[in-house]
Coordinates of C-alpha atoms and ligand atoms in Angstrom, one line a residue:
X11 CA 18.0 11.9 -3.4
X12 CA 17.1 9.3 -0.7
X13 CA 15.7 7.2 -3.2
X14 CA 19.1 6.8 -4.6
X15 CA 20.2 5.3 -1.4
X16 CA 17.3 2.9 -1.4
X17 CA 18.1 1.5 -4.7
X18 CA 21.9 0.4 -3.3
X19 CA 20.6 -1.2 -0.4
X20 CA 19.4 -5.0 -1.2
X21 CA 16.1 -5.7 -0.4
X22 CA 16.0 -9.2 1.5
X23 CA 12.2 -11.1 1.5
X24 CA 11.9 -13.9 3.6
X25 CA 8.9 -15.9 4.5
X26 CA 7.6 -17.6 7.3
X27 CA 6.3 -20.7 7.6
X28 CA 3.2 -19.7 7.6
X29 CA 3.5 -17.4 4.5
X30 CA 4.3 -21.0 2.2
X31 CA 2.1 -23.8 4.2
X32 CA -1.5 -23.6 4.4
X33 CA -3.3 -24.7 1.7
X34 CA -6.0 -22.2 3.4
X35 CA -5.6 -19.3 1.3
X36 CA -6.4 -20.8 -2.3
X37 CA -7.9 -23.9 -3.2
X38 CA -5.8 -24.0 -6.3
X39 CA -2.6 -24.1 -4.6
X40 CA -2.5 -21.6 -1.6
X41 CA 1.2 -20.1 -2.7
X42 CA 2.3 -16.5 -2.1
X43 CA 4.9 -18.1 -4.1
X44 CA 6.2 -20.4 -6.9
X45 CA 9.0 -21.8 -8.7
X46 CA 9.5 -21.8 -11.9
X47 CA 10.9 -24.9 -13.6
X48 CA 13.2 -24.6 -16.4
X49 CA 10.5 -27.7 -18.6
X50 CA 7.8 -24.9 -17.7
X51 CA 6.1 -24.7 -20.4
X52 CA 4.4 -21.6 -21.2
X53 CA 1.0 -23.0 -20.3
X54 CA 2.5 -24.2 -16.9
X55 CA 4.5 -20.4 -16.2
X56 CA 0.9 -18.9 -16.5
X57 CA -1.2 -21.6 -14.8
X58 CA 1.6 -21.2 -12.1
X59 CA 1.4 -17.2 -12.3
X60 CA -2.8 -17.1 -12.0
X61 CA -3.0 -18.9 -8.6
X62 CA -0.1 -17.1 -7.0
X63 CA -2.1 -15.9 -4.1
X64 CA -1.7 -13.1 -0.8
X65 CA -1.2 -14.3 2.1
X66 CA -3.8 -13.7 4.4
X67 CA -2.2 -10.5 6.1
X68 CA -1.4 -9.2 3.0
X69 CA -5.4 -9.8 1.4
X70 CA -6.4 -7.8 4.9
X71 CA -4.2 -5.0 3.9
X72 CA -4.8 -4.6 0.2
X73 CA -8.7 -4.4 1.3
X74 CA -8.1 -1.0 3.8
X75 CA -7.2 0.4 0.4
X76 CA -6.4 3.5 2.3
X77 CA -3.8 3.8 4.8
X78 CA -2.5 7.1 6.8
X79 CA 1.2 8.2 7.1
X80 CA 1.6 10.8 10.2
X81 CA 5.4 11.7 10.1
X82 CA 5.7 13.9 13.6
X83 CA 9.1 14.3 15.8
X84 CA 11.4 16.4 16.1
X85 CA 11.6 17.9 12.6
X86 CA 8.0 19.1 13.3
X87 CA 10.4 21.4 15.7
X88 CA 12.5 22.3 13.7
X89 CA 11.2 23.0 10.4
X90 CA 13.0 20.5 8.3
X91 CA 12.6 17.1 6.6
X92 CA 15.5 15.0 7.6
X93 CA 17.4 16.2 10.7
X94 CA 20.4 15.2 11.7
X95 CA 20.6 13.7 15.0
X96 CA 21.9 16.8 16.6
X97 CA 19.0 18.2 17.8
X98 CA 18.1 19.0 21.3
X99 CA 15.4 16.6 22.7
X100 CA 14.0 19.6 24.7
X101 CA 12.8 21.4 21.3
X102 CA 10.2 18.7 21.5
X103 CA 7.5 20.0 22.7
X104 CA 3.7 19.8 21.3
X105 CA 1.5 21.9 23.3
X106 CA -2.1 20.3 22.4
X107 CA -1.2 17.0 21.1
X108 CA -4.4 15.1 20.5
X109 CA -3.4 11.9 18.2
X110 CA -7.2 10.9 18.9
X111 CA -8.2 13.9 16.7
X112 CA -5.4 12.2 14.2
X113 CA -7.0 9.6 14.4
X114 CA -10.0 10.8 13.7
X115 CA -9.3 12.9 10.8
X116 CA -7.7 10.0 9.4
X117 CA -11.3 7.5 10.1
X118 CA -13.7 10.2 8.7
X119 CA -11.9 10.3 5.4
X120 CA -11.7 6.6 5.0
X121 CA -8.4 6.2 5.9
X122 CA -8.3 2.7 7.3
X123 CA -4.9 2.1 9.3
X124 CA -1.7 4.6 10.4
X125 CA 1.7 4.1 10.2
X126 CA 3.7 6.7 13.0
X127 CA 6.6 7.6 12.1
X128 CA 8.1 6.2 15.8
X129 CA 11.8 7.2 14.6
X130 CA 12.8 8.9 11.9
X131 CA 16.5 9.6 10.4
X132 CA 17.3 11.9 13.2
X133 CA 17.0 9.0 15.4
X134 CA 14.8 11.0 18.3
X135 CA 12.4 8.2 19.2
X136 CA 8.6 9.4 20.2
X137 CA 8.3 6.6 23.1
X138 CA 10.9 5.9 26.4
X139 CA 12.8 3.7 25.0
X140 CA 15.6 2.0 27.0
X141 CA 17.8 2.4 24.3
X142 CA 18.8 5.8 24.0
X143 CA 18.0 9.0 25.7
X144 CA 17.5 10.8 22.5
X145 CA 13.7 10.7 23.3
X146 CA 10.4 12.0 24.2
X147 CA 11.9 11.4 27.7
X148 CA 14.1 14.0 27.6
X149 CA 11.8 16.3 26.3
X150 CA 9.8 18.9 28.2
X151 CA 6.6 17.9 26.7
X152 CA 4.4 16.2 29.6
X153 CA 7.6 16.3 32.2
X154 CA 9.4 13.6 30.0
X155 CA 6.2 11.1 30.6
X156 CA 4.8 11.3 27.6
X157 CA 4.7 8.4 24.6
X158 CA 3.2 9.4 21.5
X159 CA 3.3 5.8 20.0
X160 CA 1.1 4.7 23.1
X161 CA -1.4 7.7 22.9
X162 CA -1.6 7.0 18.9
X163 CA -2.2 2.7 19.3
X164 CA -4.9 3.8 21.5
X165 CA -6.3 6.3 20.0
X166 CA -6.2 3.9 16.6
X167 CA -7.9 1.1 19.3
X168 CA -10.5 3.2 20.2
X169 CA -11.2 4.4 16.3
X170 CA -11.1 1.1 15.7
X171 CA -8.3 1.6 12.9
X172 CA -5.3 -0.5 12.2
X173 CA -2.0 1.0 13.5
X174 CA 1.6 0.7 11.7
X175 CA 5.3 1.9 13.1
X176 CA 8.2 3.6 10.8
X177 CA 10.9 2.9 12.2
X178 CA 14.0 4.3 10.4
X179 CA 16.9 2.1 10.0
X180 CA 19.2 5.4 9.1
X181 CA 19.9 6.7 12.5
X182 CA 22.1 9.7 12.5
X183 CA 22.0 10.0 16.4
X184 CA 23.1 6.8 17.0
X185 CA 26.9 6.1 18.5
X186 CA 26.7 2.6 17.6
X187 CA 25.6 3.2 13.7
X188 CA 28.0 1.9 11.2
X189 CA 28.6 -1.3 13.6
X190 CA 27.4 -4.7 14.6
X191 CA 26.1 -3.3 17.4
X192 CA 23.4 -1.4 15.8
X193 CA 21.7 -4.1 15.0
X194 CA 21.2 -5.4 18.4
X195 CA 20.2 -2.1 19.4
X196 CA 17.6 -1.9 16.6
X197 CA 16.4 -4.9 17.6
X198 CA 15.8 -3.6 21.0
X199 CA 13.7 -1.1 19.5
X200 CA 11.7 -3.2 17.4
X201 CA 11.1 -5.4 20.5
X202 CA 9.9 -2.6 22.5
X203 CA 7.6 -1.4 19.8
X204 CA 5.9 -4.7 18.8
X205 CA 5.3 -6.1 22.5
X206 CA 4.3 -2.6 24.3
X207 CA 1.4 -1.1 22.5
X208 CA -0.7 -4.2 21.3
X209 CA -1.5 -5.4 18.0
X210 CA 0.9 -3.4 15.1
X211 CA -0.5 -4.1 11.7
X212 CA 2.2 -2.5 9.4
X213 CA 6.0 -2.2 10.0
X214 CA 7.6 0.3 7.9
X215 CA 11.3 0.2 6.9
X216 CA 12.4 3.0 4.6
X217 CA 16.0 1.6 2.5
X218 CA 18.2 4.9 3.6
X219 CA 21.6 4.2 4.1
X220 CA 23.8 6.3 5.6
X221 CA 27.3 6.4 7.5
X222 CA 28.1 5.9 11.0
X223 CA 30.5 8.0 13.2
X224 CA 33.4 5.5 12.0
X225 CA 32.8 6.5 8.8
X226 CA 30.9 2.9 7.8
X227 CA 27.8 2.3 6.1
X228 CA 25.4 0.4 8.4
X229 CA 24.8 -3.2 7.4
X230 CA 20.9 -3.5 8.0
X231 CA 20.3 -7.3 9.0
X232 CA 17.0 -7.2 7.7
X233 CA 16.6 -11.3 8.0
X234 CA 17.0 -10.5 11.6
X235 CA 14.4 -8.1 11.5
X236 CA 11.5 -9.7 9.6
X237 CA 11.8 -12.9 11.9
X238 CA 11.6 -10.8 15.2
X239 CA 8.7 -9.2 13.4
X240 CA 7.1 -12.8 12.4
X241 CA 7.6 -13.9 15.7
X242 CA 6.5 -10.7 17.8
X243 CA 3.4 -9.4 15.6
X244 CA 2.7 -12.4 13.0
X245 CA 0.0 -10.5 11.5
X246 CA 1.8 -7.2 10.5
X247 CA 2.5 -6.9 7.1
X248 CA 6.5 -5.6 6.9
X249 CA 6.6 -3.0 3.7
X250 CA 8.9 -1.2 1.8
X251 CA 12.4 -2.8 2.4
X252 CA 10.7 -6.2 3.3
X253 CA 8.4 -9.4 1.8
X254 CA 5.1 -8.4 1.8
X255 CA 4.4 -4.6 0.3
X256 CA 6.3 -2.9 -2.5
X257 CA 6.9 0.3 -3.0
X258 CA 5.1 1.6 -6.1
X259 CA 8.1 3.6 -6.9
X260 CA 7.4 6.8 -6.9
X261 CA 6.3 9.9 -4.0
X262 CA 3.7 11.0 -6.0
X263 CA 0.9 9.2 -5.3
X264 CA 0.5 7.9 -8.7
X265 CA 1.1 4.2 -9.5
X266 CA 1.7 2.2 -12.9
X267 CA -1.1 2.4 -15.6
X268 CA 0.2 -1.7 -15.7
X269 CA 0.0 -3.1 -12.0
X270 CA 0.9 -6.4 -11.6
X271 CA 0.8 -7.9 -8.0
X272 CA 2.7 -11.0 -8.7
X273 CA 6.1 -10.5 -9.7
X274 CA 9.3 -12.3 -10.8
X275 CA 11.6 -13.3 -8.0
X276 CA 14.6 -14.7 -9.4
X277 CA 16.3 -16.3 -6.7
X278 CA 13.5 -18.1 -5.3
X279 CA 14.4 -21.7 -6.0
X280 CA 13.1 -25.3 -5.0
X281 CA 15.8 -25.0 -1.9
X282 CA 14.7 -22.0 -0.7
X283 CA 11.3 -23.2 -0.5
X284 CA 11.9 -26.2 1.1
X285 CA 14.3 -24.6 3.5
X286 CA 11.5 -21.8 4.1
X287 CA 8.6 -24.3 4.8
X288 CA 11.1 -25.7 7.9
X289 CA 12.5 -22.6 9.8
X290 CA 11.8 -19.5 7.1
X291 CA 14.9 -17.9 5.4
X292 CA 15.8 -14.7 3.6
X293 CA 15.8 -13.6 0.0
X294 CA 15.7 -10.6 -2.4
X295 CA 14.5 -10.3 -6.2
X296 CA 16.9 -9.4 -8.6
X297 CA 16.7 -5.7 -9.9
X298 CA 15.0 -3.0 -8.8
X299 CA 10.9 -2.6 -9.3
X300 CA 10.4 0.5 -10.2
X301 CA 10.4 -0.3 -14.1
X302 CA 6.7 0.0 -16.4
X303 CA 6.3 -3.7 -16.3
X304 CA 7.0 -6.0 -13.8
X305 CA 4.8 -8.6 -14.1
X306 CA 3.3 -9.0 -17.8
X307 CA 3.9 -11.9 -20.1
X308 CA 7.2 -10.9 -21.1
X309 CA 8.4 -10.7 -17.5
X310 CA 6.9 -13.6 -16.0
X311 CA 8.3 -16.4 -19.0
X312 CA 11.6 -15.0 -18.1
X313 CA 11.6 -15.4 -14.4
X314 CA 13.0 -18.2 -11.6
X315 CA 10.3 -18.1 -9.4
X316 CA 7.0 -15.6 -8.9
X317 CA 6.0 -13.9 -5.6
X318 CA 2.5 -12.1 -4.3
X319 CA 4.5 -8.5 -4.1
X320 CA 1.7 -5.9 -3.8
X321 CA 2.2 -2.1 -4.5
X322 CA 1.6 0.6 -1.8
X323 CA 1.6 4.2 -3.5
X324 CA 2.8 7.0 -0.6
X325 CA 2.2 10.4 -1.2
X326 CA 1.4 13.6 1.4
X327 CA -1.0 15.9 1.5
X328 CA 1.8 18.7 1.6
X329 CA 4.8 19.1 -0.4
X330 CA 6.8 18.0 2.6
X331 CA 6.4 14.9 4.7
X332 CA 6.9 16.8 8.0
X333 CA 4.7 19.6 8.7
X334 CA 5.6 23.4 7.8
X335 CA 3.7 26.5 8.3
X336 CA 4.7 27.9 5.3
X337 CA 3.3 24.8 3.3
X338 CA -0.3 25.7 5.3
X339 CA -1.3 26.9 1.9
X340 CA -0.3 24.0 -0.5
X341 CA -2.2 21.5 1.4
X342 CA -3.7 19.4 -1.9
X343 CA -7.2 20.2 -2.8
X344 CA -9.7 17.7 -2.7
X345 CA -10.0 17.5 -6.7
X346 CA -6.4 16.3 -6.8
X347 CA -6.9 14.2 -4.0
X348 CA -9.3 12.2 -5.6
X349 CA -7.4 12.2 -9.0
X350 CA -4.9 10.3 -6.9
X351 CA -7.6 8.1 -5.3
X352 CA -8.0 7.3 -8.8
X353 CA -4.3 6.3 -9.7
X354 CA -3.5 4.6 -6.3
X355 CA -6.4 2.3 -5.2
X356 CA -7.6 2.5 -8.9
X357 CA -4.6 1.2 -10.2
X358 CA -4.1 -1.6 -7.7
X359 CA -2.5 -0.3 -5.1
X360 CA -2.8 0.9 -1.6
X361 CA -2.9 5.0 -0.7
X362 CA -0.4 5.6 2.0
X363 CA -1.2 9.2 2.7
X364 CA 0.6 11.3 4.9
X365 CA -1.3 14.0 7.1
X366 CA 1.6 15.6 9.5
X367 CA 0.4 17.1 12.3
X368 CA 1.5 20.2 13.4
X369 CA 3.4 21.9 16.0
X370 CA 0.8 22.1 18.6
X371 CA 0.6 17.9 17.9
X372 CA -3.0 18.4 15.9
X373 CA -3.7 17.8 12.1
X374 CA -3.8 21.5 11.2
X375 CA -7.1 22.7 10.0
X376 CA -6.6 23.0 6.5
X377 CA -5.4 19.1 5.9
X378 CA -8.8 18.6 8.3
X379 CA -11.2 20.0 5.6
X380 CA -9.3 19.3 2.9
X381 CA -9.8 15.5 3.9
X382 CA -13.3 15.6 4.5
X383 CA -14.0 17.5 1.4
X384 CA -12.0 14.4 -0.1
X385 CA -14.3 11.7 1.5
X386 CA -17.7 14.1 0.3
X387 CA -16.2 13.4 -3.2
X388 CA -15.9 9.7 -3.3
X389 CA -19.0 9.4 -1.8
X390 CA -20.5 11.7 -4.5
X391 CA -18.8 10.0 -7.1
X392 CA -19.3 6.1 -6.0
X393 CA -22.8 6.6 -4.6
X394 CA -24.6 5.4 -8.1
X395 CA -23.4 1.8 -8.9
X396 CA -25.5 1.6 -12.6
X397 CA -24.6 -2.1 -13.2
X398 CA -26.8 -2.6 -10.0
X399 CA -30.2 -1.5 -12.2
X400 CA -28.9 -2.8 -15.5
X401 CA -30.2 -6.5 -17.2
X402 CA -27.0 -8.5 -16.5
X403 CA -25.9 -11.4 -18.7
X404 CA -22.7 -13.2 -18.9
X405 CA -21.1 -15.2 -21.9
X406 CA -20.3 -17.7 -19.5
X407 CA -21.1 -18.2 -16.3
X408 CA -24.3 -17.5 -14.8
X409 CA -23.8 -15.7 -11.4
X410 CA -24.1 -12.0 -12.5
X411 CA -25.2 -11.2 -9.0
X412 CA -22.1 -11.0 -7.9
X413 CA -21.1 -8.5 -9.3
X414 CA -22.4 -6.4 -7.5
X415 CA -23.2 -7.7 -4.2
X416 CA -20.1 -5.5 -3.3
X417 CA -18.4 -8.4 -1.8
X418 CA -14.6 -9.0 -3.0
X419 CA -14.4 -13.1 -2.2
X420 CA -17.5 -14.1 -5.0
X421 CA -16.9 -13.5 -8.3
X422 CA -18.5 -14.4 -11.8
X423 CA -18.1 -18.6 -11.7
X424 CA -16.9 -18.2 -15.7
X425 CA -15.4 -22.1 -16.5
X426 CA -12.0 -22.8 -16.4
X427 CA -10.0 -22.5 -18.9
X428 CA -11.9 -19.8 -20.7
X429 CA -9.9 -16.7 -20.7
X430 CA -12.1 -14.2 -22.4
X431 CA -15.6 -13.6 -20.8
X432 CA -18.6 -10.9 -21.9
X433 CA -20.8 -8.9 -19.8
X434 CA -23.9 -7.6 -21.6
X435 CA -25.3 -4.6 -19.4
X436 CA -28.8 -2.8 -21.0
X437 CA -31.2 -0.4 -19.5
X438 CA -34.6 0.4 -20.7
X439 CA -33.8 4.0 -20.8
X440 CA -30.2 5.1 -21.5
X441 CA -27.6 6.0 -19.1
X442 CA -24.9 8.3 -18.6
X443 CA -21.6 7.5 -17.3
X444 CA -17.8 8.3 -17.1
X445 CA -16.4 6.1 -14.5
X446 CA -15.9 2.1 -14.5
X447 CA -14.2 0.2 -12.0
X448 CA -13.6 -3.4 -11.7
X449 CA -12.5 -6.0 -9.4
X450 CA -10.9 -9.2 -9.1
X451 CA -11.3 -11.7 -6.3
X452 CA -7.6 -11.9 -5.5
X453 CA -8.1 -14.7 -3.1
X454 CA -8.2 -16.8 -6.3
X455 CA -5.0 -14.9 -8.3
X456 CA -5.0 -12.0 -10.4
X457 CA -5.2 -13.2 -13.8
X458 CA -6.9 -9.8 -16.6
X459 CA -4.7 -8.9 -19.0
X460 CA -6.7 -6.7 -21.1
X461 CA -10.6 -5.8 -21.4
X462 CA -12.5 -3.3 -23.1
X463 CA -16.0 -1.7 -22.3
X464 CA -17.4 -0.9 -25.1
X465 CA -21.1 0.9 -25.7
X466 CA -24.0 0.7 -28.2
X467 CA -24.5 4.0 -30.2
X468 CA -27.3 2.9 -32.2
X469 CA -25.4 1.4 -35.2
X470 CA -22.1 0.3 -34.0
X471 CA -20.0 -1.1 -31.0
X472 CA -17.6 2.0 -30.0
X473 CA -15.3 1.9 -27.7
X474 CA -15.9 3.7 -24.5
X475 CA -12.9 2.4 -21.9
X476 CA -10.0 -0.2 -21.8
X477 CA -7.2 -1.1 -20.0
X478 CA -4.8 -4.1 -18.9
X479 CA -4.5 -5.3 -15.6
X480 CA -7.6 -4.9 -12.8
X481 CA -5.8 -6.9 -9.7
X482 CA -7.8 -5.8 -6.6
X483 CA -9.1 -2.7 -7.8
X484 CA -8.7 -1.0 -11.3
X485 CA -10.6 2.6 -11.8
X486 CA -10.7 4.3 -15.1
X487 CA -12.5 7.8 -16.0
X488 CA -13.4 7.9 -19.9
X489 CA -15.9 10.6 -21.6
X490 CA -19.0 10.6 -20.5
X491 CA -21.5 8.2 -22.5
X492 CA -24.9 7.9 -22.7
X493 CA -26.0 4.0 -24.1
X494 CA -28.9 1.8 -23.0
X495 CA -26.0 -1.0 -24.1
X496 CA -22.9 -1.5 -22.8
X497 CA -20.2 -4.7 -22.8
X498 CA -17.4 -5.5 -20.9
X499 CA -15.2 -7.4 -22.3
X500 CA -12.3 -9.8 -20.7
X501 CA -10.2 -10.0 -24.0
X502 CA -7.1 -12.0 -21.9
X503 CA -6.6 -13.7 -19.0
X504 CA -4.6 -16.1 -17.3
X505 CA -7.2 -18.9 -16.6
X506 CA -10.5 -17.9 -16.6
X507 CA -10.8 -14.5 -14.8
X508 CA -12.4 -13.9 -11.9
X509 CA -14.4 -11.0 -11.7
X510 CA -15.5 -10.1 -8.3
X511 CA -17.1 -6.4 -8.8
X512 CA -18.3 -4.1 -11.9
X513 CA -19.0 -1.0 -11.1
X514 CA -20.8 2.2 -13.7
X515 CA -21.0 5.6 -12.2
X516 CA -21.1 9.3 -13.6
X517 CA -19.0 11.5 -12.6
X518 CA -17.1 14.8 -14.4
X519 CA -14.8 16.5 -12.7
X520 CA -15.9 20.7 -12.3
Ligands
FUL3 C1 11.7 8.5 2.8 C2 12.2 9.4 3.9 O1 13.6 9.7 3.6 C3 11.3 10.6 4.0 O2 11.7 11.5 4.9 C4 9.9 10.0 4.3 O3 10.0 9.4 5.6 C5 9.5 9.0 3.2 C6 8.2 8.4 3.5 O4 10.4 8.0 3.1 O5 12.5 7.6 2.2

């Protein structure tokens, strides 16, 4: 239902100066974003769309490829999912929390960085803030002196793990939501979250919508909020209702079979560049971005201007996003785990999973083994690369030894502007295998549109795997085959393609 609400609510990007200058991210042209002319020709919209590039804190986050959600507060209490600002701060009250065994959990499944859910809906912040008394403060749990977004930054510090705030615009405690005001006093908050507890890597903003006690609908002044954040934490990437991370569009865990990180942003015009590359301004694509295809062909040749817009795919490892005890039973396994592993990160996007800890302020033991179990599994499953024993020879371009030095920044030097490119892959013996995944080096664009990996049966070519886009990562499971032969090929590109990784395991599911 929520999700409604976050389709009515504009999403603003702006862009800092930073994010449009620097010719340091791409040799080509360095852009997170372009215009498009209306004399583009065809040949210009795609040379334009291929060296659309991240910007450098969005390359570092596509790389974690998994990041950690931990929703806590006072819902934990009070065995619900959104609360609504009523509840008593004194039914806080966690009687072992340990976010360093969060943390923890989270590292020894690969998970990479955490977002804490600082404030959510019901407006009961975890950290003494100044700005209200609906907090931690007022709770019993260490005499009122406790922060949990302290004790979670240095427990991520220690674990050496990124660390993220969600901090919920919809604030149903709030006496001041559904005016101007509230957007001073989110400010505050923001402030007090990006200059107390060090470096913040992700800032979360979730599109719900409500109205105030007057009966209003908050105006969120998002511009307002992504340059404090610009300012205050330069490095953080700001997803979700913001410029730099998308949601994938759905809670499931499971992103588009079609994943395109660079995106049609209509109103993006020669003005607002210019005027962003002097103080940095605000703007918001046109539609929603939860369709099949956002960024093929089609979409591109229609589009003002383009934009690096990355999907992040959020799931939890419950039904709910808070913890319940009766859910202690449907924590997912790690076989469905990994299938989402496999249509998250292996469909070019990041895994935002959530692991709510539990009353007692631990990650209950279930999610704990369920998470390990998850990690056992991706190391049994990627622990073979093939392509590293096969003869490898390219149709153009001689480095194959790239491809698997397991490095995302060299790829396969094909020659611009050829667009389609053949890997030849033999054994001497043959080979079994169900799983290929392929990378691109984004730093350069991502430019596959279609390839196929086909095998040698004998007689014939047969096809064993295919697919369209790759972007950072692209996984896909097939039928197992055994072949001494195998090809990949790059059928379409924009520009020549520029294949960082190839990757050839075996793996069936039991
Ligand atoms: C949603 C919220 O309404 C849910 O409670 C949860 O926080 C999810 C990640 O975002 O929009």
């Amino acid at each position: 239902m929520h999700r409604t609400i976050f389709l009515t609510v504009t999403i603003f990007l702006f862009h800092s100066l930073a994010f449009f200058s620097a010719g340091a991210q791409d040799a080509a042209t360095g852009r997170s974003a372009v215009v498009l002319n209306p004399t583009d020709t065809e040949t210009d919209i795609i040379r334009k769309a291929a060296t659309v590039v991240p910007a450098p804190r969005q390359l570092r986050w596509q790389q974690l490829e998994l990041t950690g959600f931990f929703h806590f507060g006072v819902n934990t209490f009070t065995n619900r999912e959104w609360g609504d600002g009523k509840e008593d701060p004194r039914l806080f009250n966690p009687t072992e929390l340990d976010a360093g065994q969060w943390v923890k959990a989270a590292k020894d499944a690969g998970i990479r960085q955490v977002i804490l859910t600082a404030k959510h809906h019901d407006g009961f912040c975890l950290w003494p803030t100044a700005t209200t008394t609906h907090s931690v403060k007022s709770s019993p749990w260490k005499g009122g002196k406790g922060d949990v977004v302290k004790e979670v930054a240095e427990a991520c510090r220690r674990y050496q793990m990124g660390f993220g705030v969600y901090l919920s615009p919809w604030d149903r405690n709030s006496s001041v939501y559904g005016t101007d005001a509230y957007n001073d006093f989110f400010v505050q908050q923001l402030t007090e979250l990006l200059t107390r507890y060090g470096r913040v890597d992700e800032v979360w903003f979730d599109g719900a919508n409500g109205e105030g006690p007057n009966g209003k609908k908050q105006v969120y002044d998002f511009e307002r909020w992504y340059k404090l954040i610009r300012q205050l934490q330069p490095g953080a990437v700001i997803a979700i209702m913001g410029p730099d991370v998308r949601w994938v569009g759905t809670e499931s865990g499971y992103g588009r079979e079609q994943e395109w990180s660079v995106v049609p942003a209509n109103n993006l015009d020669q003005s607002a560049v210019a005027a962003n590359s002097q103080r940095g301004i605000a703007f918001k694509p046109e539609g929603d971005m939860r369709g099949d295809d956002l960024g093929s062909r089609q979409q591109i040749l229609k589009a003002k201007g383009l934009v690096w817009y990355p999907a992040e795919t959020d799931v939890s490892i419950r039904p709910g996003w808070f913890f319940h005890e009766s859910e202690n039973g449907k924590v997912k396994t790690p076989e469905k785990l990994l299938d989402i592993y496999f249509h998250s990160v292996g469909r070019n996007g990041v895994l935002l999973l959530n692991i709510p800890p539990d009353k007692r302020g631990l990650v209950h033991e279930n999610d704990v083994r369920q998470l390990k179990e998850w990690k056992q599994l991706r190391d049994e499953v990627f622990k073979t690369n093939l392509v590293k024993t096969a003869a490898i020879q390219a149709s153009n371009g001689s480095r194959t030894g790239v491809l698997t030095d397991e490095k995302t920044g060299t790829d396969l030097a094909t020659r611009a502007p050829d667009s389609v490119v053949t890997v030849n892959l033999s054994w001497k013996t043959p080979q079994t295998f169900s799983v290929l995944c392929l990378q691109e080096n984004i730093r350069k664009g991502q430019r596959i549109e279609q390839f196929v990996l086909d095998y040698w049966d004998g007689k014939d070519w047969r096809k064993a795997a295919g697919g369209t886009t790759v972007g950072y990562k692209r996984l896909v499971q097939f039928e197992a085959v055994r072949a001494s032969k195998v090809r990949l090929r790059i059928l379409s590109s924009r520009l020549n393609p520029c294949l960082a990784e190839l990757g050839l395991y075996n793996y069936t599911a039991k």
